[in-house]
Short mmCIF file of N, CA and C in Angstrom, two decimals:
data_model
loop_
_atom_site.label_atom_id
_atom_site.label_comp_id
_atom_site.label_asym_id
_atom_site.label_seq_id
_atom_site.Cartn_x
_atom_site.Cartn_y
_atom_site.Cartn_z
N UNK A 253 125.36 80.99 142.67
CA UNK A 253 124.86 81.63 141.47
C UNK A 253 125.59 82.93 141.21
N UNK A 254 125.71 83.01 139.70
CA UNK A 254 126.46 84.20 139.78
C UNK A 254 125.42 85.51 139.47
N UNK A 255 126.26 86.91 140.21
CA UNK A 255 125.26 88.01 140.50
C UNK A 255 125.61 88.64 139.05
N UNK A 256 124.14 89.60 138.26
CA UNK A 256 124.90 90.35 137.01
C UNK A 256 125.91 91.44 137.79
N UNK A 257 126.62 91.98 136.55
CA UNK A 257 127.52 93.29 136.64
C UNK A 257 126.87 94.24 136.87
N UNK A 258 127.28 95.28 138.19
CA UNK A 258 126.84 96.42 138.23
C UNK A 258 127.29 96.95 136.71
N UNK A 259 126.31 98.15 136.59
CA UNK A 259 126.51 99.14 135.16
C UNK A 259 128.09 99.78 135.64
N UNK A 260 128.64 99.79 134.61
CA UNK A 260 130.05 100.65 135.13
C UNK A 260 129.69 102.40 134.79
N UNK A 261 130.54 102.99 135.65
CA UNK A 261 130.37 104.16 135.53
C UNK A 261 130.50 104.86 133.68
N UNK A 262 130.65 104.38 132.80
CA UNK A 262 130.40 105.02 131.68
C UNK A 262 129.15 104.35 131.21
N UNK A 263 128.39 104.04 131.50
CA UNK A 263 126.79 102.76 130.99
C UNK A 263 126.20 104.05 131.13
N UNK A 264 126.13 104.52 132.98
CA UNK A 264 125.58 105.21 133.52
C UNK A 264 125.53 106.62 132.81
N UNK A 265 126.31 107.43 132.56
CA UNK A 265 126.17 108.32 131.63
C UNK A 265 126.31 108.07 130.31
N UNK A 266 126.16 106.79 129.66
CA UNK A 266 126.31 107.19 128.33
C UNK A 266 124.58 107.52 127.61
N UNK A 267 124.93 108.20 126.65
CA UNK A 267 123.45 109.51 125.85
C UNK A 267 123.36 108.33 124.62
N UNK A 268 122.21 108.42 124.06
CA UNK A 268 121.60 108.08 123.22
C UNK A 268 122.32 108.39 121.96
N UNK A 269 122.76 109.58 121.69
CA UNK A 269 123.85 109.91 120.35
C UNK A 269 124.64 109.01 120.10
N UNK A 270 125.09 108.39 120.89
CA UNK A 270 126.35 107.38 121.12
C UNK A 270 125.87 106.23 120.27
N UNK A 271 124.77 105.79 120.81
CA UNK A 271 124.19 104.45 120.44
C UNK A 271 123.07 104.77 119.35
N UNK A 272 122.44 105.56 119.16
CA UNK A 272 121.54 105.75 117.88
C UNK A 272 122.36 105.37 116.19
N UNK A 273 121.35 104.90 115.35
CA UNK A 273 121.10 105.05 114.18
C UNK A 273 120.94 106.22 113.46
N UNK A 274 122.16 107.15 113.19
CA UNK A 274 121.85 108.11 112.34
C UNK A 274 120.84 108.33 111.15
N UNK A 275 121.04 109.07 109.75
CA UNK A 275 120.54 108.62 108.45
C UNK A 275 119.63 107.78 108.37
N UNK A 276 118.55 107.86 109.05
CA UNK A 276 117.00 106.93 109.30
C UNK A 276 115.88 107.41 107.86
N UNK A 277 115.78 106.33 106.91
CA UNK A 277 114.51 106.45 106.43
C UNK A 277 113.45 106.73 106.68
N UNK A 278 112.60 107.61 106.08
CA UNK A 278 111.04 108.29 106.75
C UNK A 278 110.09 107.63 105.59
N UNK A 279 109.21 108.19 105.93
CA UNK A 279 108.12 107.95 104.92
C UNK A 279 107.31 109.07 105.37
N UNK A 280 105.94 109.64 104.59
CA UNK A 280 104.67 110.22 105.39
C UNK A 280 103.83 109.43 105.31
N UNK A 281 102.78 109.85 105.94
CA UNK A 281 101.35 108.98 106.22
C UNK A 281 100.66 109.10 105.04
N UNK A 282 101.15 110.17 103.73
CA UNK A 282 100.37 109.62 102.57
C UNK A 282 100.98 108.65 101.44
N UNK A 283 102.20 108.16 101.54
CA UNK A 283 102.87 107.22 101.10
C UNK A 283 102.14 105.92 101.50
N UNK A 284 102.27 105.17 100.03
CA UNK A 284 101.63 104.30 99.91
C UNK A 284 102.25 102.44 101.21
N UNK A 285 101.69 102.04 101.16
CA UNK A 285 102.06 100.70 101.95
C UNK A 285 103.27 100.16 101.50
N UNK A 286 102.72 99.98 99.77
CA UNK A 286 103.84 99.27 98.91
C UNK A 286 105.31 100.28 99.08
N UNK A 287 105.25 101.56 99.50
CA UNK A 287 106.22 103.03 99.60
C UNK A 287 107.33 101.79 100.97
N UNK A 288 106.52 102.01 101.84
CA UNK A 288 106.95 101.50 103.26
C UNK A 288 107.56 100.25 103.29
N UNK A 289 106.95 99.40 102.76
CA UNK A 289 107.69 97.78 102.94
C UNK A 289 109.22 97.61 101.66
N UNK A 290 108.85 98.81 100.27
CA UNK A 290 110.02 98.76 100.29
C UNK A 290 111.23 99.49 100.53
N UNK A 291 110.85 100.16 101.59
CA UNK A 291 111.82 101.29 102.69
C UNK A 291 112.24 100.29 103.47
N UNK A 292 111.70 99.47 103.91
CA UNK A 292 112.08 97.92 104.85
C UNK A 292 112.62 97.15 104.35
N UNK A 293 112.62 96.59 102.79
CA UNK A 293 113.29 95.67 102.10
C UNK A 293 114.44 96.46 102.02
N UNK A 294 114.64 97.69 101.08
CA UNK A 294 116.08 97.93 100.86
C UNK A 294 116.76 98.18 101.78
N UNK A 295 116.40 98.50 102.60
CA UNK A 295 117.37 99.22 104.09
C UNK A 295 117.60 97.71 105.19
N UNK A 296 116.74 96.70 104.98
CA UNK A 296 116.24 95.85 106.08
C UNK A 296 116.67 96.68 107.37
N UNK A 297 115.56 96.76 107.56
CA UNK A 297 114.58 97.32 108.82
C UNK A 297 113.52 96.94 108.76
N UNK A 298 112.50 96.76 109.96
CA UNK A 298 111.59 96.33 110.34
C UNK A 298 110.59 97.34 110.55
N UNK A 299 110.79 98.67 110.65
CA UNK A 299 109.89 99.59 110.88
C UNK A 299 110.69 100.68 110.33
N UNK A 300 110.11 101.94 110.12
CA UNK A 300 110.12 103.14 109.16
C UNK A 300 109.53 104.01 110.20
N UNK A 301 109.62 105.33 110.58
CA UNK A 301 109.38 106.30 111.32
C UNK A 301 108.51 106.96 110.32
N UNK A 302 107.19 107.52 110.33
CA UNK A 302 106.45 108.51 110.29
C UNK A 302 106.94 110.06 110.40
N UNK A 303 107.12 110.92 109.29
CA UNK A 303 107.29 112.00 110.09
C UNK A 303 106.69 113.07 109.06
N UNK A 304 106.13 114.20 109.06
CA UNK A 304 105.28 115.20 108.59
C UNK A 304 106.20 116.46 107.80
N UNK A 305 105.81 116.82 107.10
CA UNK A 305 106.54 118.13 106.35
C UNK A 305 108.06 118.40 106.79
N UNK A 306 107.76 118.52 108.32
CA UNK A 306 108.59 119.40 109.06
C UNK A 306 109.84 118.22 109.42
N UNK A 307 110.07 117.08 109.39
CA UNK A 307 110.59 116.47 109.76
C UNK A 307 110.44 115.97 111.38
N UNK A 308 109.29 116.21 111.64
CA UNK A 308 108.89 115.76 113.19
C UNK A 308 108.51 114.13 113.21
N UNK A 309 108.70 113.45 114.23
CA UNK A 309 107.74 112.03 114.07
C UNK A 309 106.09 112.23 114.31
N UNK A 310 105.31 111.48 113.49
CA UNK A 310 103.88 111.62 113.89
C UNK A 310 103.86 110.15 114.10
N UNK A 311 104.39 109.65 113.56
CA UNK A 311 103.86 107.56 113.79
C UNK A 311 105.43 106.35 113.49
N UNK A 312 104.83 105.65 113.69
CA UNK A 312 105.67 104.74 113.40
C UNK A 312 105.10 103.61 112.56
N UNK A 313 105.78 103.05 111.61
CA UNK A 313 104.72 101.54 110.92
C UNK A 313 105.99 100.44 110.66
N UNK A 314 105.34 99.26 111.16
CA UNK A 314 106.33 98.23 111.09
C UNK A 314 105.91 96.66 110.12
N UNK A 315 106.98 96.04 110.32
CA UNK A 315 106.42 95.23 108.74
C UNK A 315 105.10 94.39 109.26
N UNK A 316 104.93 94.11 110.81
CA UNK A 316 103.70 93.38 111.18
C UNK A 316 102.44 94.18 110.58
N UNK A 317 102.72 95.86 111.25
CA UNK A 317 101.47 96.53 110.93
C UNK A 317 101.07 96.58 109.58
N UNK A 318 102.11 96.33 108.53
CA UNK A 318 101.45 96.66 106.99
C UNK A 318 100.80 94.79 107.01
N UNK A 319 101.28 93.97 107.65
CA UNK A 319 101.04 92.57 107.35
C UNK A 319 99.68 92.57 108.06
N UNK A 320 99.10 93.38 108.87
CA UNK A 320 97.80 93.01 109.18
C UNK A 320 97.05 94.02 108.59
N UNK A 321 97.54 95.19 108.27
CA UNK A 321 96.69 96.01 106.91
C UNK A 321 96.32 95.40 106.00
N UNK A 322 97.33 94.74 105.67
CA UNK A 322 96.70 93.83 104.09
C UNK A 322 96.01 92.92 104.19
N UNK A 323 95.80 91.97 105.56
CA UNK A 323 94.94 91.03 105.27
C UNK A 323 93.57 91.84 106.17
N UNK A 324 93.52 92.62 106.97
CA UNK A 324 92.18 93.49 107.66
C UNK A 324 91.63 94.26 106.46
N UNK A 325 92.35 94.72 105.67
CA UNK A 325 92.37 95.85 104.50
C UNK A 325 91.38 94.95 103.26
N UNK A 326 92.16 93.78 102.90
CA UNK A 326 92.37 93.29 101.84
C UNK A 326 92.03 93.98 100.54
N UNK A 327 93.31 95.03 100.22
CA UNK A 327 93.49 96.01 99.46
C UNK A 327 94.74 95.48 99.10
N UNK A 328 95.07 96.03 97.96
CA UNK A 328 96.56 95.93 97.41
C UNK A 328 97.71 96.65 98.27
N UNK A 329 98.58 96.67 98.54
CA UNK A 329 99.63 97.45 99.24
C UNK A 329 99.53 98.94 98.81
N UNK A 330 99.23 99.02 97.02
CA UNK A 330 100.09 99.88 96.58
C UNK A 330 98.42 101.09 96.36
N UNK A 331 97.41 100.22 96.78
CA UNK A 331 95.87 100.93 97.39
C UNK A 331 96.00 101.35 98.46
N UNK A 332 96.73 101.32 99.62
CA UNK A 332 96.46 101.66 101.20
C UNK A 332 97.77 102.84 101.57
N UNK A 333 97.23 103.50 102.28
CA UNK A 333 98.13 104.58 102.75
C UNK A 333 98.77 103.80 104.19
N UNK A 334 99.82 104.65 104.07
CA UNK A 334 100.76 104.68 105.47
C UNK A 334 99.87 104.50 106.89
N UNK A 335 98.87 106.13 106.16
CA UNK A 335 98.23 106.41 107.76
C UNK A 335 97.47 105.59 108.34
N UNK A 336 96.72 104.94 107.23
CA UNK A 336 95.70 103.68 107.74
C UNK A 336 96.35 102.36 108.36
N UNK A 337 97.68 102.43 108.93
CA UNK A 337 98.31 100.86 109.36
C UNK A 337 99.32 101.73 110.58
N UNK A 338 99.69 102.94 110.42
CA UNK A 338 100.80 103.09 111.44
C UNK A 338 100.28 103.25 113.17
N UNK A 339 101.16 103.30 113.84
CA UNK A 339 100.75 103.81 115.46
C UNK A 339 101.29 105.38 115.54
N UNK A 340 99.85 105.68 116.16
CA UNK A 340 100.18 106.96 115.79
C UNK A 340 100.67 107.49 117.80
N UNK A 341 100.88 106.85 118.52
CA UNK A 341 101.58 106.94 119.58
C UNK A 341 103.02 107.19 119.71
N UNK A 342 103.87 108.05 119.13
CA UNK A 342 105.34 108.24 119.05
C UNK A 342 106.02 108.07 120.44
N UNK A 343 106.53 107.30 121.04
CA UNK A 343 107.57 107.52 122.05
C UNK A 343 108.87 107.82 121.58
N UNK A 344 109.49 109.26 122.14
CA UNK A 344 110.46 109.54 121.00
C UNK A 344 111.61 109.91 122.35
N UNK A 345 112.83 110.24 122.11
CA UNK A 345 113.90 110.69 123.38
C UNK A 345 114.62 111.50 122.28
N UNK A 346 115.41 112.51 123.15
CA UNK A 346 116.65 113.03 122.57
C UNK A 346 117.70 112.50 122.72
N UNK A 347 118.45 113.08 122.10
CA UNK A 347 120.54 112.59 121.92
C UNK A 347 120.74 112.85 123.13
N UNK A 348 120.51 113.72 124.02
CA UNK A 348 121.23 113.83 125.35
C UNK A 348 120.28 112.81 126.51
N UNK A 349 119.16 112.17 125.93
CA UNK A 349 118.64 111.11 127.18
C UNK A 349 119.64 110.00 127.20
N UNK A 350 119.69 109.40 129.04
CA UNK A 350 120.65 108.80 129.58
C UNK A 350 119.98 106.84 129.09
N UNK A 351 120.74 106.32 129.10
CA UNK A 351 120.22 105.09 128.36
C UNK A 351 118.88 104.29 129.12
N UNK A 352 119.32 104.84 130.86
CA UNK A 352 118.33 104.05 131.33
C UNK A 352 116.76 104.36 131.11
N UNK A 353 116.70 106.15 130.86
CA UNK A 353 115.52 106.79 130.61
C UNK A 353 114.67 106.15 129.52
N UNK A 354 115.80 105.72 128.31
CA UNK A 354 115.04 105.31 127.12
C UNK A 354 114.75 104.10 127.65
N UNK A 355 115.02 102.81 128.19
CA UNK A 355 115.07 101.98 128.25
C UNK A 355 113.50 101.67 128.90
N UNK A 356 113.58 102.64 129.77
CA UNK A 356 112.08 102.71 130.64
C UNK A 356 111.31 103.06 129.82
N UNK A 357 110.78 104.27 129.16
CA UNK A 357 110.17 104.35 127.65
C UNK A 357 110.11 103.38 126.90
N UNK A 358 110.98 102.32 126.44
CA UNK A 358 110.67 101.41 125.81
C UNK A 358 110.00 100.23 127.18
N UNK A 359 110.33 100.12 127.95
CA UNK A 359 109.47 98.97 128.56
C UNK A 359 107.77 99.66 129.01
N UNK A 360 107.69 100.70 129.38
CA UNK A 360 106.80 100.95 129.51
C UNK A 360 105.40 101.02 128.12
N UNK A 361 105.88 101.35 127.15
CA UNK A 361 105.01 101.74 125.96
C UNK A 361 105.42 100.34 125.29
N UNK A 362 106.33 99.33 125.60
CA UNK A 362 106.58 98.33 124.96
C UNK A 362 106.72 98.26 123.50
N UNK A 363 107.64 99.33 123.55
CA UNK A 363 108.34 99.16 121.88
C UNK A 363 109.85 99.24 121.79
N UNK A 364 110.11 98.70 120.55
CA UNK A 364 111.26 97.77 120.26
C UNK A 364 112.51 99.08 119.99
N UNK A 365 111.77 99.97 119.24
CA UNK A 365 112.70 101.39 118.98
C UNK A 365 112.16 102.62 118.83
N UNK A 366 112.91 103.42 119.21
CA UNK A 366 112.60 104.89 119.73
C UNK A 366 112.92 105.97 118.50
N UNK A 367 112.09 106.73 118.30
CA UNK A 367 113.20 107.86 117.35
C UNK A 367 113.60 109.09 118.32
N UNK A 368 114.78 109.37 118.05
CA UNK A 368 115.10 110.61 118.32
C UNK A 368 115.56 111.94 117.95
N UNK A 369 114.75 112.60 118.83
CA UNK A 369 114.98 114.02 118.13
C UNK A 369 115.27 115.18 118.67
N UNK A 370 115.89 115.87 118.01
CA UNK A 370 116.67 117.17 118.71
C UNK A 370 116.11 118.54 119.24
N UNK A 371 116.34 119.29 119.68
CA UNK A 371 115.60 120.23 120.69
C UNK A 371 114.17 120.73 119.80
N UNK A 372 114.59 121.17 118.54
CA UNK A 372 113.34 121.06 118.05
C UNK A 372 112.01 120.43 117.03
N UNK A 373 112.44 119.10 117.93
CA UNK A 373 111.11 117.91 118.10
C UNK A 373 111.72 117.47 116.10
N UNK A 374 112.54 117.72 115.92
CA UNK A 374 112.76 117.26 114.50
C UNK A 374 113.59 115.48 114.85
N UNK A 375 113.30 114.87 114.14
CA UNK A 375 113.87 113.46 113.81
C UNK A 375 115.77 113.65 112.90
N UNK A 376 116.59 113.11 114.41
CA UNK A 376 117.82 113.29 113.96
C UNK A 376 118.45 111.51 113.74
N UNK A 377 117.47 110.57 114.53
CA UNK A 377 118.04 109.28 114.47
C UNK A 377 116.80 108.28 115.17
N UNK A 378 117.38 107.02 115.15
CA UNK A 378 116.37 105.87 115.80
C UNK A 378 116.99 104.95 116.92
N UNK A 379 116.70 104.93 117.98
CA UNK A 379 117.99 103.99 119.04
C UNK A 379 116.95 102.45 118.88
N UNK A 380 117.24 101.16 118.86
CA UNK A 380 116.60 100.40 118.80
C UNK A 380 116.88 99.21 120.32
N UNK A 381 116.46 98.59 120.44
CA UNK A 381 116.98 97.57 121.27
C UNK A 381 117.98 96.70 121.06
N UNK A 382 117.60 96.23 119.66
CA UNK A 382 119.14 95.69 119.11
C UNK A 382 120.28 96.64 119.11
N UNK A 383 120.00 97.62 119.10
CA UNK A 383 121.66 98.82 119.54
C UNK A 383 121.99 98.75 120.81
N UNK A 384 121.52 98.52 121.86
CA UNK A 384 121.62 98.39 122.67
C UNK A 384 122.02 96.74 122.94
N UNK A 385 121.67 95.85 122.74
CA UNK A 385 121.83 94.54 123.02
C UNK A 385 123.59 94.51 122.03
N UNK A 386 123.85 95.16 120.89
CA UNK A 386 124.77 94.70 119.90
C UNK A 386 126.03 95.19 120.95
N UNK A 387 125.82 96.46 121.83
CA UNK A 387 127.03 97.44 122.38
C UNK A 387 127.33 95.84 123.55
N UNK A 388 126.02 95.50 124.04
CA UNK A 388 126.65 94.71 125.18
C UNK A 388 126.95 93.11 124.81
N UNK A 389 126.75 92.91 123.36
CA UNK A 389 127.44 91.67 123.28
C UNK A 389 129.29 91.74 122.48
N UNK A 390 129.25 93.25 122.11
CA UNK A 390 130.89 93.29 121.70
C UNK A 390 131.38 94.41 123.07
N UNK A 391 130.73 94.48 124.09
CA UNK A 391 131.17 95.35 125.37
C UNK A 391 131.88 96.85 125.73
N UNK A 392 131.06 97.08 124.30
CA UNK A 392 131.36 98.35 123.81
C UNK A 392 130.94 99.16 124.66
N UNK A 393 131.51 100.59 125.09
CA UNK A 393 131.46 101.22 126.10
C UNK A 393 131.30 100.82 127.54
N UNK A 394 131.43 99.71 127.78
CA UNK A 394 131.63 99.20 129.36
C UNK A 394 130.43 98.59 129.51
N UNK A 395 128.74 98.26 128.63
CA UNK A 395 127.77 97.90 128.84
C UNK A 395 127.86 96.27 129.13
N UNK A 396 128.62 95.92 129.94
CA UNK A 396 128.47 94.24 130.09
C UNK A 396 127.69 94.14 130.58
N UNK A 397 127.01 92.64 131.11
CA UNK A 397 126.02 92.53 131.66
C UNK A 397 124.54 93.68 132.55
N UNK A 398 124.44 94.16 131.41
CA UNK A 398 123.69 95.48 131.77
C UNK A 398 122.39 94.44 132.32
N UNK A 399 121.78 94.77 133.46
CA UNK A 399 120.69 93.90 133.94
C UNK A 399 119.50 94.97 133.36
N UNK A 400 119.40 96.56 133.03
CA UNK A 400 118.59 96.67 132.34
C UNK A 400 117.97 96.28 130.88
N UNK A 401 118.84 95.98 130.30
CA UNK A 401 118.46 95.66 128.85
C UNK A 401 116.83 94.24 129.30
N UNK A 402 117.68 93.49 130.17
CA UNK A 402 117.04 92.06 130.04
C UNK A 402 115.66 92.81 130.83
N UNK A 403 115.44 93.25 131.61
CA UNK A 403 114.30 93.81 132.31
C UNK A 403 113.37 94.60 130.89
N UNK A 404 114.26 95.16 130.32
CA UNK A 404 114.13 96.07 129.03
C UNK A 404 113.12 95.33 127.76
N UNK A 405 113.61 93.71 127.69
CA UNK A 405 113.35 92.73 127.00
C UNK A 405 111.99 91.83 127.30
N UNK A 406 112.16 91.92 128.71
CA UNK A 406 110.92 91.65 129.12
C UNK A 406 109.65 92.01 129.31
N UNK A 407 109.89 93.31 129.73
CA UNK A 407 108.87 94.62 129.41
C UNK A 407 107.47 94.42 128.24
N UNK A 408 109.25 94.93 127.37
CA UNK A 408 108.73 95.19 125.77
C UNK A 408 107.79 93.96 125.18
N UNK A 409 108.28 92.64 125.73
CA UNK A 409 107.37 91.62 124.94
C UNK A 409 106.58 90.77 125.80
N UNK A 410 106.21 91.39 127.33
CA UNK A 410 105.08 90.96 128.00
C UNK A 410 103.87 90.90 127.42
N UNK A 411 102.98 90.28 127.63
CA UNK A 411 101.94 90.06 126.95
C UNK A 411 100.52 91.22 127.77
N UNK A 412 100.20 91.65 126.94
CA UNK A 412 98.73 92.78 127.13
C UNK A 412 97.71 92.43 126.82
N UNK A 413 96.94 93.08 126.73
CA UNK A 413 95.09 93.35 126.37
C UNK A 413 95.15 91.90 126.15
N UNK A 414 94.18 91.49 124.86
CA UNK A 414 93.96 90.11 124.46
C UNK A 414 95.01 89.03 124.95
N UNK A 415 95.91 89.28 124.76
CA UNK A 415 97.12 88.43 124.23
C UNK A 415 97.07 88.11 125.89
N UNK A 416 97.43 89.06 126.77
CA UNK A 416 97.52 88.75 127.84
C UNK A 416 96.60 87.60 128.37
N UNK A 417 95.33 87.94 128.08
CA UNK A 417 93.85 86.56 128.26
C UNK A 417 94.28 85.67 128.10
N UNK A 418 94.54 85.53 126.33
CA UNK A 418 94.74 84.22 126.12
C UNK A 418 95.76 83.48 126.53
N UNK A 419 97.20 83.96 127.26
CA UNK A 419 97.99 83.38 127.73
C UNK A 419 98.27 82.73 129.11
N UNK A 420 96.84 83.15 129.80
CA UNK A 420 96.20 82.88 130.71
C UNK A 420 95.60 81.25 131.14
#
Protein backbone atom coordinates (compact mmCIF):
# COMPACT_ATOMS: atom_id res chain seq x y z
CA UNK A 1 0.00 0.00 0.00
CA UNK A 2 1.13 3.19 -0.76
CA UNK A 3 2.09 5.67 2.31
CA UNK A 4 0.67 9.61 1.79
CA UNK A 5 3.45 12.37 1.24
CA UNK A 6 5.04 13.83 4.09
CA UNK A 7 4.02 17.81 3.97
CA UNK A 8 7.14 19.31 2.27
CA UNK A 9 8.90 21.87 3.99
CA UNK A 10 7.01 24.89 2.29
CA UNK A 11 3.15 23.23 3.27
CA UNK A 12 4.64 23.53 6.67
CA UNK A 13 5.12 27.19 6.76
CA UNK A 14 2.90 28.31 4.31
CA UNK A 15 0.24 31.41 6.04
CA UNK A 16 -3.15 31.73 5.17
CA UNK A 17 -2.51 35.10 2.96
CA UNK A 18 -1.18 32.84 0.45
CA UNK A 19 -4.22 30.75 0.12
CA UNK A 20 -7.15 33.12 1.16
CA UNK A 21 -9.87 34.78 -0.90
CA UNK A 22 -9.26 38.37 -0.91
CA UNK A 23 -12.27 41.03 -1.89
CA UNK A 24 -14.98 38.89 0.16
CA UNK A 25 -18.63 40.05 0.05
CA UNK A 26 -20.28 41.03 3.50
CA UNK A 27 -23.59 41.64 4.33
CA UNK A 28 -24.99 42.87 8.04
CA UNK A 29 -27.37 41.12 10.15
CA UNK A 30 -29.97 43.77 9.14
CA UNK A 31 -29.89 42.96 5.47
CA UNK A 32 -32.56 41.27 4.24
CA UNK A 33 -32.39 37.22 3.30
CA UNK A 34 -33.39 38.08 -0.26
CA UNK A 35 -29.87 40.82 0.32
CA UNK A 36 -27.79 37.45 1.07
CA UNK A 37 -28.81 34.76 -1.42
CA UNK A 38 -28.29 37.33 -3.98
CA UNK A 39 -24.66 38.02 -2.66
CA UNK A 40 -24.46 34.07 -3.30
CA UNK A 41 -26.00 34.05 -6.72
CA UNK A 42 -23.86 36.81 -8.20
CA UNK A 43 -20.58 35.98 -6.69
CA UNK A 44 -21.49 32.02 -6.48
CA UNK A 45 -20.57 31.39 -3.14
CA UNK A 46 -22.23 29.45 -0.76
CA UNK A 47 -21.95 31.56 2.29
CA UNK A 48 -21.47 35.42 2.93
CA UNK A 49 -19.58 36.55 6.15
CA UNK A 50 -21.49 38.69 8.67
CA UNK A 51 -19.71 41.64 9.68
CA UNK A 52 -20.85 44.92 11.80
CA UNK A 53 -20.15 48.70 11.14
CA UNK A 54 -16.62 48.23 11.85
CA UNK A 55 -15.85 45.64 9.43
CA UNK A 56 -15.36 42.87 12.12
CA UNK A 57 -17.06 39.29 11.56
CA UNK A 58 -20.13 38.76 13.90
CA UNK A 59 -21.70 35.61 11.87
CA UNK A 60 -21.65 33.76 9.06
CA UNK A 61 -24.96 32.66 6.79
CA UNK A 62 -24.91 30.06 4.17
CA UNK A 63 -27.32 29.13 1.37
CA UNK A 64 -28.57 25.96 3.64
CA UNK A 65 -29.17 28.43 6.57
CA UNK A 66 -31.41 30.91 4.50
CA UNK A 67 -33.01 27.43 2.98
CA UNK A 68 -34.15 26.40 6.40
CA UNK A 69 -35.16 30.07 7.38
CA UNK A 70 -37.59 30.06 4.77
CA UNK A 71 -39.23 26.98 5.26
CA UNK A 72 -38.94 27.25 9.65
CA UNK A 73 -39.76 31.06 8.94
CA UNK A 74 -42.25 30.64 6.24
CA UNK A 75 -41.80 34.33 5.50
CA UNK A 76 -40.78 35.75 2.25
CA UNK A 77 -36.93 36.10 1.90
CA UNK A 78 -37.24 39.67 1.31
CA UNK A 79 -39.45 39.67 5.16
CA UNK A 80 -36.55 37.99 7.18
CA UNK A 81 -33.36 39.49 8.31
CA UNK A 82 -29.83 38.13 8.05
CA UNK A 83 -29.71 37.90 11.86
CA UNK A 84 -32.57 35.55 12.25
CA UNK A 85 -30.77 32.54 9.98
CA UNK A 86 -26.94 33.25 10.50
CA UNK A 87 -24.38 31.38 13.08
CA UNK A 88 -23.44 33.63 15.18
CA UNK A 89 -20.24 31.42 16.28
CA UNK A 90 -17.33 33.08 14.07
CA UNK A 91 -14.23 30.87 13.83
CA UNK A 92 -12.00 33.34 12.27
CA UNK A 93 -7.70 33.08 11.78
CA UNK A 94 -5.30 35.64 10.61
CA UNK A 95 -3.01 36.00 7.38
CA UNK A 96 -0.07 34.96 9.39
CA UNK A 97 -1.89 31.48 10.83
CA UNK A 98 0.10 28.36 9.64
CA UNK A 99 -2.29 26.14 7.46
CA UNK A 100 -2.32 23.36 9.86
CA UNK A 101 -3.78 25.73 12.72
CA UNK A 102 -6.69 26.64 10.42
CA UNK A 103 -7.25 23.33 9.39
CA UNK A 104 -7.76 22.21 13.09
CA UNK A 105 -10.28 25.17 13.57
CA UNK A 106 -12.06 24.00 10.79
CA UNK A 107 -12.25 20.31 11.92
CA UNK A 108 -12.90 21.08 15.21
CA UNK A 109 -15.97 23.72 14.89
CA UNK A 110 -16.67 21.76 11.61
CA UNK A 111 -16.86 24.42 9.14
CA UNK A 112 -16.20 24.54 5.58
CA UNK A 113 -14.55 28.29 5.66
CA UNK A 114 -12.89 30.60 7.85
CA UNK A 115 -12.74 34.44 7.59
CA UNK A 116 -9.78 36.18 8.16
CA UNK A 117 -8.72 38.98 9.80
CA UNK A 118 -5.99 41.26 10.51
CA UNK A 119 -4.49 42.39 13.81
CA UNK A 120 -7.36 44.46 14.32
CA UNK A 121 -10.10 41.76 14.33
CA UNK A 122 -11.23 43.57 10.92
CA UNK A 123 -12.22 41.07 7.94
CA UNK A 124 -9.34 41.16 5.24
CA UNK A 125 -10.37 37.71 3.42
CA UNK A 126 -12.07 34.06 3.62
CA UNK A 127 -9.71 30.74 3.36
CA UNK A 128 -12.19 27.93 2.43
CA UNK A 129 -11.53 24.23 2.13
CA UNK A 130 -11.90 24.22 -1.43
CA UNK A 131 -8.66 26.64 -1.39
CA UNK A 132 -7.04 24.40 0.13
CA UNK A 133 -8.10 21.16 -1.69
CA UNK A 134 -7.72 23.42 -5.32
CA UNK A 135 -3.63 24.27 -4.18
CA UNK A 136 -3.29 20.37 -3.72
CA UNK A 137 -4.95 19.18 -6.78
CA UNK A 138 -2.75 21.70 -9.20
CA UNK A 139 0.35 21.13 -6.39
CA UNK A 140 0.69 24.46 -5.91
CA UNK A 141 3.15 25.35 -3.33
CA UNK A 142 4.41 21.79 -2.65
CA UNK A 143 0.82 20.77 -0.93
CA UNK A 144 0.70 17.17 -2.51
CA UNK A 145 -0.80 14.67 -0.82
CA UNK A 146 -1.34 16.75 2.27
CA UNK A 147 -2.85 13.94 4.72
CA UNK A 148 -4.28 16.93 6.63
CA UNK A 149 -6.77 18.24 4.33
CA UNK A 150 -8.44 14.56 4.19
CA UNK A 151 -8.47 14.35 8.15
CA UNK A 152 -9.67 18.11 7.58
CA UNK A 153 -12.63 16.63 5.37
CA UNK A 154 -13.58 14.29 7.66
CA UNK A 155 -13.81 16.30 10.67
CA UNK A 156 -15.80 18.95 9.06
CA UNK A 157 -18.59 16.52 7.79
CA UNK A 158 -18.73 13.96 10.70
CA UNK A 159 -21.94 13.63 11.82
CA UNK A 160 -23.17 15.41 15.44
CA UNK A 161 -26.04 16.03 17.78
CA UNK A 162 -29.17 14.54 15.94
CA UNK A 163 -27.63 13.60 12.84
CA UNK A 164 -25.13 11.69 14.68
CA UNK A 165 -28.36 9.41 16.35
CA UNK A 166 -29.82 8.94 13.44
CA UNK A 167 -26.84 7.55 11.69
CA UNK A 168 -26.60 5.20 14.29
Amino acid sequence: PSRPRAQSPKALTLKIEELMTRNVRTCSPDDTLEQAVRIMWEFDVGSVVVTDAESTPIGMITDRDVAIAAYTQGVALRDARVQSAMATQVVSCSTSSALDEVEEKMRTAQVRRVPVVDLAGKLVGVVAIADIARRVQTGTFGLTGVPGLAKTLIGITAARGREAAAAE
